[in-house]
Amino acid sequence: MTVSDISLTAGMRTNLLYLQNTSQLLNRTQQRLSSGKKVNSALDNPTNYFAAQNANQRASDLSDRKDGMSEAVQTVQATNAGITAITGLINAAKGVAQSALSTSDTTVQSKLANQYNTIRSQIDNLSSDSGYRGMNLLSSINTLTVNFNEDAGSRLDVVGFLASSGGLSLSAASGSWQTISDITTDTAKMDSAISTLRVNTQALAANLNIITTRQSFTDEMINTLQTGADNLTLADMNEEGANMLMLQTRQSLGTTSLSLSSAAAQSILKLF
């Protein structure tokens, strides 16, 4: 027998193949335990991998939309705060008008008319200061567009209105309030302005309710998508831990078996 005639026996080859397979399974199990996933690439399971990837991408897109919704909520709340403050100023102006009606002193009425005009200027200031991050729904007729889904096919347009003194038709004190008719005319304008603010407040409240409802829905959708992706890719750590123990035992037995096969081959060689 020559050196070139010496080769692995069938038993040794079989045990070596089993050891190689066990080593591959051990590596896969170790990867699953370290990553927490049973599907780490398209090679593991193409269907589950790409399905999970699509779900996670949609969840990410919806998360971006949720940020936009949060910003929209702040814009609407800033607008509502402005309306509330402007309503308070108009009520204060009505109080000034009532004081003017209760006196016949034209000098006092003139001073009260100046107070009213000062309040009007503050209404203008409030309307221009009620914006949030560059979007003001009270100083001009702007439209706040809120996108709800990833392709912007579902959205809501929140339309602003002019809440300045001019937009609310609150002109300067008529005739410096020297007559009762001048005062009552301006008082009627204040009542109309308050009515306009209330109507717009109701519209804002309805829009805010829609946005917050979509926020909650988006949160649930993101959770559903992420859970679905996890169900397709995450590993059962208890199962993988048991697999690791089983594979380590199999590897130990395979090594022992290969050693015994090698020992048998060496015993035969001693005969030559």
mmCIF file of C-alpha atoms in Angstrom:
data_model
loop_
_atom_site.group_PDB
_atom_site.id
_atom_site.type_symbol
_atom_site.label_atom_id
_atom_site.label_comp_id
_atom_site.label_asym_id
_atom_site.label_seq_id
_atom_site.Cartn_x
_atom_site.Cartn_y
_atom_site.Cartn_z
ATOM 1 C CA MET A 1 0.000 0.000 0.000
ATOM 2 C CA THR A 2 1.395 3.388 -0.979
ATOM 3 C CA VAL A 3 0.811 6.760 0.651
ATOM 4 C CA SER A 4 -1.404 7.839 -2.271
ATOM 5 C CA ASP A 5 -3.723 4.890 -1.584
ATOM 6 C CA ILE A 6 -4.520 6.114 1.951
ATOM 7 C CA SER A 7 -7.852 8.009 2.172
ATOM 8 C CA LEU A 8 -10.705 8.732 4.577
ATOM 9 C CA THR A 9 -12.931 5.806 5.360
ATOM 10 C CA ALA A 10 -16.656 5.921 4.663
ATOM 11 C CA GLY A 11 -17.375 6.214 8.394
ATOM 12 C CA MET A 12 -14.956 9.113 8.794
ATOM 13 C CA ARG A 13 -16.447 10.900 5.785
ATOM 14 C CA THR A 14 -19.973 10.468 7.154
ATOM 15 C CA ASN A 15 -18.994 11.750 10.608
ATOM 16 C CA LEU A 16 -17.110 14.676 9.067
ATOM 17 C CA LEU A 17 -20.168 15.620 6.988
ATOM 18 C CA TYR A 18 -22.373 15.508 10.063
ATOM 19 C CA LEU A 19 -19.900 17.719 11.931
ATOM 20 C CA GLN A 20 -19.848 20.236 9.087
ATOM 21 C CA ASN A 21 -23.654 20.372 9.006
ATOM 22 C CA THR A 22 -23.793 20.745 12.777
ATOM 23 C CA SER A 23 -21.242 23.550 12.651
ATOM 24 C CA GLN A 24 -23.359 25.412 10.076
ATOM 25 C CA LEU A 25 -26.466 24.999 12.252
ATOM 26 C CA LEU A 26 -24.516 26.204 15.288
ATOM 27 C CA ASN A 27 -23.399 29.318 13.441
ATOM 28 C CA ARG A 28 -26.978 30.014 12.334
ATOM 29 C CA THR A 29 -28.297 29.533 15.861
ATOM 30 C CA GLN A 30 -25.602 31.779 17.323
ATOM 31 C CA GLN A 31 -26.524 34.476 14.803
ATOM 32 C CA ARG A 32 -30.194 34.181 15.746
ATOM 33 C CA LEU A 33 -29.386 34.415 19.445
ATOM 34 C CA SER A 34 -27.160 37.447 18.958
ATOM 35 C CA SER A 35 -29.515 39.310 16.593
ATOM 36 C CA GLY A 36 -32.790 38.107 18.058
ATOM 37 C CA LYS A 37 -34.026 37.349 14.536
ATOM 38 C CA LYS A 38 -34.571 34.114 12.687
ATOM 39 C CA VAL A 39 -34.611 35.984 9.358
ATOM 40 C CA ASN A 40 -31.588 38.261 9.038
ATOM 41 C CA SER A 41 -31.337 38.411 5.254
ATOM 42 C CA ALA A 42 -33.206 37.408 2.117
ATOM 43 C CA LEU A 43 -31.165 34.176 2.072
ATOM 44 C CA ASP A 44 -32.847 33.010 5.277
ATOM 45 C CA ASN A 45 -36.414 33.396 4.003
ATOM 46 C CA PRO A 46 -37.021 35.679 1.005
ATOM 47 C CA THR A 47 -40.792 35.868 1.450
ATOM 48 C CA ASN A 48 -40.712 36.792 5.132
ATOM 49 C CA TYR A 49 -37.701 39.080 4.736
ATOM 50 C CA PHE A 50 -39.229 41.284 2.038
ATOM 51 C CA ALA A 51 -42.690 41.240 3.604
ATOM 52 C CA ALA A 52 -41.198 42.412 6.921
ATOM 53 C CA GLN A 53 -39.107 45.019 5.124
ATOM 54 C CA ASN A 54 -42.199 46.454 3.410
ATOM 55 C CA ALA A 55 -44.100 46.556 6.696
ATOM 56 C CA ASN A 56 -41.236 48.333 8.465
ATOM 57 C CA GLN A 57 -40.871 50.836 5.623
ATOM 58 C CA ARG A 58 -44.569 51.682 5.752
ATOM 59 C CA ALA A 59 -44.359 52.025 9.535
ATOM 60 C CA SER A 60 -41.455 54.449 9.069
ATOM 61 C CA ASP A 61 -43.418 56.485 6.511
ATOM 62 C CA LEU A 62 -46.410 56.673 8.842
ATOM 63 C CA SER A 63 -44.129 57.716 11.680
ATOM 64 C CA ASP A 64 -43.011 60.675 9.566
ATOM 65 C CA ARG A 65 -46.660 61.581 8.946
ATOM 66 C CA LYS A 66 -47.315 61.369 12.664
ATOM 67 C CA ASP A 67 -44.694 64.058 13.236
ATOM 68 C CA GLY A 68 -46.549 66.261 10.767
ATOM 69 C CA MET A 69 -49.800 65.628 12.615
ATOM 70 C CA SER A 70 -48.180 66.611 15.907
ATOM 71 C CA GLU A 71 -47.019 69.872 14.356
ATOM 72 C CA ALA A 72 -50.521 70.474 12.977
ATOM 73 C CA VAL A 73 -51.992 69.998 16.444
ATOM 74 C CA GLN A 74 -49.642 72.649 17.805
ATOM 75 C CA THR A 75 -50.592 75.034 14.995
ATOM 76 C CA VAL A 76 -54.303 74.560 15.663
ATOM 77 C CA GLN A 77 -53.772 74.991 19.400
ATOM 78 C CA ALA A 78 -51.832 78.213 18.780
ATOM 79 C CA THR A 79 -54.710 79.415 16.613
ATOM 80 C CA ASN A 80 -57.240 78.532 19.298
ATOM 81 C CA ALA A 81 -55.185 80.364 21.909
ATOM 82 C CA GLY A 82 -55.219 83.433 19.671
ATOM 83 C CA ILE A 83 -58.986 83.222 19.188
ATOM 84 C CA THR A 84 -59.518 82.886 22.930
ATOM 85 C CA ALA A 85 -57.381 85.932 23.645
ATOM 86 C CA ILE A 86 -59.017 87.995 20.894
ATOM 87 C CA THR A 87 -62.455 87.049 22.201
ATOM 88 C CA GLY A 88 -61.374 88.254 25.634
ATOM 89 C CA LEU A 89 -60.256 91.588 24.180
ATOM 90 C CA ILE A 90 -63.537 92.056 22.323
ATOM 91 C CA ASN A 91 -65.473 91.361 25.511
ATOM 92 C CA ALA A 92 -63.316 93.971 27.239
ATOM 93 C CA ALA A 93 -64.111 96.379 24.402
ATOM 94 C CA LYS A 94 -67.819 95.701 24.894
ATOM 95 C CA GLY A 95 -67.371 96.644 28.531
ATOM 96 C CA VAL A 96 -65.767 99.917 27.450
ATOM 97 C CA ALA A 97 -68.723 100.543 25.122
ATOM 98 C CA GLN A 98 -71.170 99.912 27.935
ATOM 99 C CA SER A 99 -69.322 102.458 30.040
ATOM 100 C CA ALA A 100 -69.616 104.947 27.187
ATOM 101 C CA LEU A 101 -73.367 104.315 26.990
ATOM 102 C CA SER A 102 -73.780 104.969 30.685
ATOM 103 C CA THR A 103 -72.459 108.536 30.492
ATOM 104 C CA SER A 104 -73.404 111.643 28.583
ATOM 105 C CA ASP A 105 -70.056 113.332 29.113
ATOM 106 C CA THR A 106 -68.578 113.642 25.623
ATOM 107 C CA THR A 107 -65.065 114.019 27.017
ATOM 108 C CA VAL A 108 -65.359 110.694 28.833
ATOM 109 C CA GLN A 109 -66.902 109.109 25.769
ATOM 110 C CA SER A 110 -63.993 110.337 23.656
ATOM 111 C CA LYS A 111 -61.472 108.827 26.091
ATOM 112 C CA LEU A 112 -63.384 105.541 26.110
ATOM 113 C CA ALA A 113 -63.375 105.574 22.311
ATOM 114 C CA ASN A 114 -59.574 105.897 22.432
ATOM 115 C CA GLN A 115 -59.436 102.905 24.780
ATOM 116 C CA TYR A 116 -61.537 100.958 22.298
ATOM 117 C CA ASN A 117 -59.157 101.889 19.479
ATOM 118 C CA THR A 118 -56.219 100.740 21.611
ATOM 119 C CA ILE A 119 -57.928 97.390 22.093
ATOM 120 C CA ARG A 120 -58.431 97.162 18.324
ATOM 121 C CA SER A 121 -54.696 97.585 17.775
ATOM 122 C CA GLN A 122 -54.017 94.840 20.325
ATOM 123 C CA ILE A 123 -56.384 92.540 18.442
ATOM 124 C CA ASP A 124 -54.233 93.121 15.357
ATOM 125 C CA ASN A 125 -51.110 92.282 17.369
ATOM 126 C CA LEU A 126 -52.655 89.117 18.742
ATOM 127 C CA SER A 127 -53.768 87.872 15.347
ATOM 128 C CA SER A 128 -50.261 88.358 13.929
ATOM 129 C CA ASP A 129 -48.631 86.697 16.964
ATOM 130 C CA SER A 130 -50.746 83.521 16.867
ATOM 131 C CA GLY A 131 -48.584 81.606 14.408
ATOM 132 C CA TYR A 132 -46.610 78.456 15.005
ATOM 133 C CA ARG A 133 -43.383 77.782 13.093
ATOM 134 C CA GLY A 134 -44.257 80.129 10.272
ATOM 135 C CA MET A 135 -47.906 79.079 9.886
ATOM 136 C CA ASN A 136 -50.501 81.592 11.044
ATOM 137 C CA LEU A 137 -54.175 80.824 10.501
ATOM 138 C CA LEU A 138 -55.376 84.175 11.888
ATOM 139 C CA SER A 139 -53.311 86.841 10.153
ATOM 140 C CA SER A 140 -54.156 85.726 6.601
ATOM 141 C CA ILE A 141 -56.258 83.118 4.843
ATOM 142 C CA ASN A 142 -53.626 80.368 4.938
ATOM 143 C CA THR A 143 -54.349 76.675 4.514
ATOM 144 C CA LEU A 144 -52.706 74.089 6.742
ATOM 145 C CA THR A 145 -52.543 70.738 4.915
ATOM 146 C CA VAL A 146 -52.207 67.689 7.152
ATOM 147 C CA ASN A 147 -51.230 64.442 5.396
ATOM 148 C CA PHE A 148 -52.385 61.243 7.066
ATOM 149 C CA ASN A 149 -51.045 58.355 4.974
ATOM 150 C CA GLU A 150 -47.753 57.571 3.287
ATOM 151 C CA ASP A 151 -48.731 58.703 -0.235
ATOM 152 C CA ALA A 152 -50.577 61.830 0.985
ATOM 153 C CA GLY A 153 -53.772 60.488 -0.572
ATOM 154 C CA SER A 154 -55.586 61.001 2.723
ATOM 155 C CA ARG A 155 -55.328 64.511 4.101
ATOM 156 C CA LEU A 156 -57.135 67.407 5.774
ATOM 157 C CA ASP A 157 -57.041 71.087 4.856
ATOM 158 C CA VAL A 158 -57.463 73.486 7.775
ATOM 159 C CA VAL A 159 -58.375 76.882 6.350
ATOM 160 C CA GLY A 160 -57.557 80.004 8.329
ATOM 161 C CA PHE A 161 -59.394 83.312 8.468
ATOM 162 C CA LEU A 162 -58.630 86.945 9.174
ATOM 163 C CA ALA A 163 -58.939 87.593 12.883
ATOM 164 C CA SER A 164 -57.515 91.101 12.767
ATOM 165 C CA SER A 165 -59.754 94.059 13.546
ATOM 166 C CA GLY A 166 -60.205 94.607 9.822
ATOM 167 C CA GLY A 167 -60.964 90.937 9.185
ATOM 168 C CA LEU A 168 -63.579 91.020 11.957
ATOM 169 C CA SER A 169 -65.051 94.284 10.602
ATOM 170 C CA LEU A 170 -64.134 96.199 13.759
ATOM 171 C CA SER A 171 -63.574 99.711 12.452
ATOM 172 C CA ALA A 172 -62.253 102.635 14.476
ATOM 173 C CA ALA A 173 -64.655 104.155 17.003
ATOM 174 C CA SER A 174 -67.466 105.741 15.034
ATOM 175 C CA GLY A 175 -67.613 109.506 15.572
ATOM 176 C CA SER A 176 -65.393 109.178 18.666
ATOM 177 C CA TRP A 177 -68.518 107.764 20.351
ATOM 178 C CA GLN A 178 -70.126 111.151 20.751
ATOM 179 C CA THR A 179 -73.602 109.735 20.144
ATOM 180 C CA ILE A 180 -75.462 106.679 21.377
ATOM 181 C CA SER A 181 -76.012 105.466 17.817
ATOM 182 C CA ASP A 182 -72.230 105.503 17.203
ATOM 183 C CA ILE A 183 -71.642 103.387 20.282
ATOM 184 C CA THR A 184 -74.447 100.908 19.567
ATOM 185 C CA THR A 185 -73.249 100.540 15.977
ATOM 186 C CA ASP A 186 -69.775 99.536 17.135
ATOM 187 C CA THR A 187 -71.234 97.285 19.832
ATOM 188 C CA ALA A 188 -73.185 95.416 17.164
ATOM 189 C CA LYS A 189 -69.945 94.971 15.206
ATOM 190 C CA MET A 190 -68.318 93.485 18.328
ATOM 191 C CA ASP A 191 -71.200 91.031 18.740
ATOM 192 C CA SER A 192 -70.827 90.017 15.103
ATOM 193 C CA ALA A 193 -67.068 89.579 15.555
ATOM 194 C CA ILE A 194 -67.592 87.309 18.565
ATOM 195 C CA SER A 195 -70.085 85.269 16.551
ATOM 196 C CA THR A 196 -67.512 84.896 13.753
ATOM 197 C CA LEU A 197 -64.870 83.764 16.238
ATOM 198 C CA ARG A 198 -67.226 81.187 17.748
ATOM 199 C CA VAL A 199 -68.070 79.704 14.353
ATOM 200 C CA ASN A 200 -64.379 79.395 13.491
ATOM 201 C CA THR A 201 -63.608 77.947 16.910
ATOM 202 C CA GLN A 202 -66.144 75.192 16.277
ATOM 203 C CA ALA A 203 -64.529 74.442 12.908
ATOM 204 C CA LEU A 204 -61.086 74.343 14.530
ATOM 205 C CA ALA A 205 -62.347 72.011 17.256
ATOM 206 C CA ALA A 206 -63.756 69.631 14.627
ATOM 207 C CA ASN A 207 -60.478 69.668 12.686
ATOM 208 C CA LEU A 208 -58.456 69.148 15.850
ATOM 209 C CA ASN A 209 -60.613 66.146 16.717
ATOM 210 C CA ILE A 210 -59.986 64.664 13.260
ATOM 211 C CA ILE A 211 -56.229 65.165 13.564
ATOM 212 C CA THR A 212 -55.966 63.656 17.053
ATOM 213 C CA THR A 213 -58.130 60.713 15.976
ATOM 214 C CA ARG A 214 -55.839 60.080 13.032
ATOM 215 C CA GLN A 215 -52.848 60.358 15.367
ATOM 216 C CA SER A 216 -54.223 57.549 17.527
ATOM 217 C CA PHE A 217 -55.084 55.485 14.451
ATOM 218 C CA THR A 218 -51.571 56.014 13.049
ATOM 219 C CA ASP A 219 -50.013 54.902 16.344
ATOM 220 C CA GLU A 220 -52.066 51.703 16.209
ATOM 221 C CA MET A 221 -51.170 51.099 12.553
ATOM 222 C CA ILE A 222 -47.455 51.576 13.233
ATOM 223 C CA ASN A 223 -47.659 49.128 16.129
ATOM 224 C CA THR A 224 -49.569 46.624 13.983
ATOM 225 C CA LEU A 225 -47.060 46.858 11.136
ATOM 226 C CA GLN A 226 -44.053 46.528 13.411
ATOM 227 C CA THR A 227 -45.607 43.600 15.268
ATOM 228 C CA GLY A 228 -46.379 41.897 11.960
ATOM 229 C CA ALA A 229 -42.798 42.402 10.783
ATOM 230 C CA ASP A 230 -41.478 41.050 14.071
ATOM 231 C CA ASN A 231 -43.700 37.972 13.823
ATOM 232 C CA LEU A 232 -42.137 37.229 10.429
ATOM 233 C CA THR A 233 -38.518 37.725 11.450
ATOM 234 C CA LEU A 234 -38.003 37.470 15.218
ATOM 235 C CA ALA A 235 -36.622 34.269 16.694
ATOM 236 C CA ASP A 236 -38.077 32.363 19.618
ATOM 237 C CA MET A 237 -35.236 32.743 22.090
ATOM 238 C CA ASN A 238 -36.349 29.759 24.177
ATOM 239 C CA GLU A 239 -36.414 27.554 21.094
ATOM 240 C CA GLU A 240 -33.062 28.827 19.858
ATOM 241 C CA GLY A 241 -31.519 28.303 23.284
ATOM 242 C CA ALA A 242 -32.725 24.697 23.271
ATOM 243 C CA ASN A 243 -31.402 24.284 19.732
ATOM 244 C CA MET A 244 -28.001 25.580 20.822
ATOM 245 C CA LEU A 245 -27.808 23.032 23.638
ATOM 246 C CA MET A 246 -28.886 20.229 21.289
ATOM 247 C CA LEU A 247 -26.385 21.220 18.596
ATOM 248 C CA GLN A 248 -23.540 21.487 21.085
ATOM 249 C CA THR A 249 -24.356 17.991 22.295
ATOM 250 C CA ARG A 250 -24.561 16.740 18.698
ATOM 251 C CA GLN A 251 -21.215 18.365 17.929
ATOM 252 C CA SER A 252 -19.611 16.719 20.938
ATOM 253 C CA LEU A 253 -20.992 13.319 19.944
ATOM 254 C CA GLY A 254 -19.920 13.861 16.323
ATOM 255 C CA THR A 255 -16.398 14.715 17.423
ATOM 256 C CA THR A 256 -16.290 11.568 19.571
ATOM 257 C CA SER A 257 -17.609 9.447 16.703
ATOM 258 C CA LEU A 258 -15.037 10.912 14.299
ATOM 259 C CA SER A 259 -12.314 10.164 16.836
ATOM 260 C CA LEU A 260 -13.468 6.550 17.117
ATOM 261 C CA SER A 261 -13.540 6.176 13.320
ATOM 262 C CA SER A 262 -10.020 7.586 13.126
ATOM 263 C CA ALA A 263 -8.835 5.206 15.853
ATOM 264 C CA ALA A 264 -10.286 2.243 13.959
ATOM 265 C CA ALA A 265 -8.491 3.320 10.796
ATOM 266 C CA GLN A 266 -5.215 3.644 12.664
ATOM 267 C CA SER A 267 -5.650 0.110 14.083
ATOM 268 C CA ILE A 268 -5.912 -1.246 10.557
ATOM 269 C CA LEU A 269 -2.793 0.668 9.511
ATOM 270 C CA LYS A 270 -0.829 -1.036 12.274
ATOM 271 C CA LEU A 271 -1.314 -4.326 10.477
ATOM 272 C CA PHE A 272 0.980 -3.126 7.677
#
